[in-house]
């Protein structure tokens, strides 16, 4: 990376999370304030989809067939088709889901629940919540996995 600006894209409001897929050079932006998800390609907004419920963090499956989006107001994670961005499923999780971390090797999506103070564990094949891991914290805003996927930092 050269560190230089290559494009400026007008989206209408401030984006809250973005993922650059492995192939295709496309960028997905979740806009929490207006409830939508954008697909940006070649320096322009190519697709704009309404997604009510305060879309926040994003994660994309390794095969790039599914995009996971936390929906804080609905206590859900939406599953969108890629690259069409159509909602194909909604997964109930804890209170106010915020951050997402995907472990592709184990087919698990970890969801930090902002107000619930716990982490939902989703099976990305069956698209259901398996269980919740309690934490001693509240206001969970971030989540990341170690490279080997054995530990999560919340």
CSV table of C-alpha atoms in Angstrom, one decimal:
chain,number,residue,atom,x,y,z
A,1,UNK,CA,0.0,0.0,0.0
A,2,UNK,CA,1.3,3.4,-0.9
A,3,UNK,CA,-0.7,5.4,1.7
A,4,UNK,CA,-2.1,7.7,-0.9
A,5,UNK,CA,-5.8,8.5,-1.5
A,6,UNK,CA,-7.0,6.7,-4.7
A,7,UNK,CA,-10.7,7.7,-4.6
A,8,UNK,CA,-13.2,9.7,-2.6
A,9,UNK,CA,-16.7,8.3,-2.6
A,10,UNK,CA,-19.7,10.4,-1.7
A,11,UNK,CA,-22.1,8.2,0.4
A,12,UNK,CA,-24.4,10.8,1.9
A,13,UNK,CA,-23.5,10.1,5.5
A,14,UNK,CA,-20.8,8.7,7.7
A,15,UNK,CA,-20.1,5.0,7.3
A,16,UNK,CA,-19.7,2.9,10.4
A,17,UNK,CA,-18.0,-0.3,9.3
A,18,UNK,CA,-16.4,-1.6,6.1
A,19,UNK,CA,-15.1,-4.8,4.7
A,20,UNK,CA,-12.9,-5.3,1.6
A,21,UNK,CA,-13.6,-8.8,0.3
A,22,UNK,CA,-10.7,-10.9,-0.7
A,23,UNK,CA,-11.5,-10.8,-4.4
A,24,UNK,CA,-13.1,-8.2,-6.7
A,25,UNK,CA,-11.8,-5.0,-5.1
A,26,UNK,CA,-15.3,-4.2,-3.8
A,27,UNK,CA,-16.0,-2.4,-0.6
A,28,UNK,CA,-19.1,-2.8,1.6
A,29,UNK,CA,-20.1,0.0,3.9
A,30,UNK,CA,-22.7,-0.2,6.7
A,31,UNK,CA,-24.4,3.1,7.5
A,32,UNK,CA,-25.9,2.9,11.0
A,33,UNK,CA,-27.5,6.4,11.0
A,34,UNK,CA,-29.6,5.9,7.9
A,35,UNK,CA,-30.1,2.1,8.0
A,36,UNK,CA,-28.5,1.0,4.8
A,37,UNK,CA,-25.6,-1.1,3.3
A,38,UNK,CA,-23.7,0.1,0.3
A,39,UNK,CA,-21.6,-1.7,-2.3
A,40,UNK,CA,-18.8,0.5,-3.6
A,41,UNK,CA,-16.8,-0.5,-6.7
A,42,UNK,CA,-14.6,1.4,-9.0
A,43,UNK,CA,-14.8,4.5,-6.8
A,44,UNK,CA,-18.6,4.8,-6.8
A,45,UNK,CA,-21.7,3.5,-5.0
A,46,UNK,CA,-22.9,0.7,-7.2
A,47,UNK,CA,-25.7,-0.6,-5.0
A,48,UNK,CA,-27.6,0.8,-2.0
A,49,UNK,CA,-29.8,-1.5,0.1
A,50,UNK,CA,-32.0,-0.4,3.0
A,51,UNK,CA,-31.3,-2.4,6.1
A,52,UNK,CA,-33.3,-1.1,9.1
A,53,UNK,CA,-32.2,-1.9,12.6
A,54,UNK,CA,-29.0,0.1,12.9
A,55,UNK,CA,-26.5,-1.9,10.8
A,56,UNK,CA,-23.1,-1.9,12.4
A,57,UNK,CA,-20.2,-4.3,12.0
A,58,UNK,CA,-19.7,-6.5,9.0
A,59,UNK,CA,-18.0,-9.9,8.3
A,60,UNK,CA,-17.8,-11.8,5.0
A,61,UNK,CA,-17.6,-15.5,4.6
A,62,UNK,CA,-14.3,-16.9,3.1
A,63,UNK,CA,-16.2,-18.0,0.0
A,64,UNK,CA,-17.7,-14.5,-0.3
A,65,UNK,CA,-21.2,-15.9,-0.6
A,66,UNK,CA,-22.6,-14.4,2.7
A,67,UNK,CA,-22.2,-11.1,4.4
A,68,UNK,CA,-23.0,-10.9,8.1
A,69,UNK,CA,-24.3,-7.6,9.5
A,70,UNK,CA,-25.0,-6.8,13.2
A,71,UNK,CA,-28.4,-5.1,13.7
A,72,UNK,CA,-28.2,-3.3,17.1
A,73,UNK,CA,-31.8,-2.2,17.4
A,74,UNK,CA,-33.2,-5.6,16.5
A,75,UNK,CA,-31.0,-7.9,18.5
A,76,UNK,CA,-30.1,-9.8,15.3
A,77,UNK,CA,-27.4,-10.6,12.8
A,78,UNK,CA,-28.6,-10.3,9.2
A,79,UNK,CA,-27.2,-12.6,6.6
A,80,UNK,CA,-27.0,-11.0,3.2
A,81,UNK,CA,-26.3,-12.6,-0.2
A,82,UNK,CA,-23.1,-11.5,-1.8
A,83,UNK,CA,-22.7,-9.5,-3.9
A,84,UNK,CA,-26.5,-8.7,-4.3
A,85,UNK,CA,-27.0,-7.7,-0.6
A,86,UNK,CA,-30.4,-9.3,-0.3
A,87,UNK,CA,-31.4,-10.5,3.2
A,88,UNK,CA,-31.5,-14.3,3.2
A,89,UNK,CA,-31.7,-14.9,7.0
A,90,UNK,CA,-31.9,-13.1,10.4
A,91,UNK,CA,-30.3,-14.7,13.4
A,92,UNK,CA,-31.6,-13.7,16.9
A,93,UNK,CA,-28.7,-12.9,19.3
A,94,UNK,CA,-28.1,-11.0,22.6
A,95,UNK,CA,-29.0,-7.4,23.4
A,96,UNK,CA,-27.6,-4.7,21.0
A,97,UNK,CA,-25.1,-6.8,18.9
A,98,UNK,CA,-22.2,-4.7,17.9
A,99,UNK,CA,-18.8,-6.2,16.9
A,100,UNK,CA,-18.4,-9.3,14.8
A,101,UNK,CA,-15.4,-11.7,14.4
A,102,UNK,CA,-15.5,-14.7,12.1
A,103,UNK,CA,-13.5,-17.9,12.6
A,104,UNK,CA,-13.7,-19.5,9.1
A,105,UNK,CA,-11.9,-22.7,10.2
A,106,UNK,CA,-14.6,-23.6,12.8
A,107,UNK,CA,-17.6,-21.9,11.0
A,108,UNK,CA,-18.2,-19.7,14.0
A,109,UNK,CA,-19.2,-16.1,14.1
A,110,UNK,CA,-18.7,-14.3,17.4
A,111,UNK,CA,-20.9,-11.4,18.2
A,112,UNK,CA,-20.2,-8.9,21.0
A,113,UNK,CA,-23.5,-7.9,22.5
A,114,UNK,CA,-23.1,-4.2,23.6
A,115,UNK,CA,-25.8,-4.2,26.4
A,116,UNK,CA,-26.1,-7.9,27.1
A,117,UNK,CA,-22.5,-8.1,28.3
A,118,UNK,CA,-22.0,-11.4,26.5
A,119,UNK,CA,-20.8,-12.9,23.3
A,120,UNK,CA,-23.1,-14.9,21.0
A,121,UNK,CA,-21.6,-17.8,19.1
A,122,UNK,CA,-23.3,-18.5,15.7
A,123,UNK,CA,-22.8,-21.5,13.6
A,124,UNK,CA,-22.4,-20.1,10.1
A,125,UNK,CA,-23.5,-23.3,8.4
A,126,UNK,CA,-26.8,-23.7,10.2
A,127,UNK,CA,-27.2,-20.0,10.8
A,128,UNK,CA,-28.3,-20.3,14.4
A,129,UNK,CA,-27.0,-19.1,17.7
A,130,UNK,CA,-25.3,-22.0,19.5
A,131,UNK,CA,-24.8,-20.3,22.9
A,132,UNK,CA,-23.7,-17.2,24.7
A,133,UNK,CA,-20.5,-16.7,26.5
A,134,UNK,CA,-20.9,-14.4,29.6
A,135,UNK,CA,-18.3,-11.8,30.3
A,136,UNK,CA,-17.7,-9.5,33.3
A,137,UNK,CA,-17.9,-6.5,31.1
A,138,UNK,CA,-20.7,-4.3,29.8
A,139,UNK,CA,-20.8,-1.9,26.8
A,140,UNK,CA,-19.0,-4.4,24.6
A,141,UNK,CA,-17.9,-2.5,21.5
A,142,UNK,CA,-15.0,-4.5,20.0
A,143,UNK,CA,-14.1,-8.1,19.4
A,144,UNK,CA,-11.2,-9.8,17.7
A,145,UNK,CA,-9.8,-13.3,17.5
A,146,UNK,CA,-6.2,-14.4,17.7
A,147,UNK,CA,-4.7,-15.6,14.5
A,148,UNK,CA,-5.2,-19.3,15.5
A,149,UNK,CA,-8.8,-18.5,16.5
A,150,UNK,CA,-8.4,-20.0,19.9
A,151,UNK,CA,-8.9,-16.8,21.9
A,152,UNK,CA,-11.2,-13.8,21.6
A,153,UNK,CA,-10.5,-10.3,22.9
A,154,UNK,CA,-13.6,-8.3,23.8
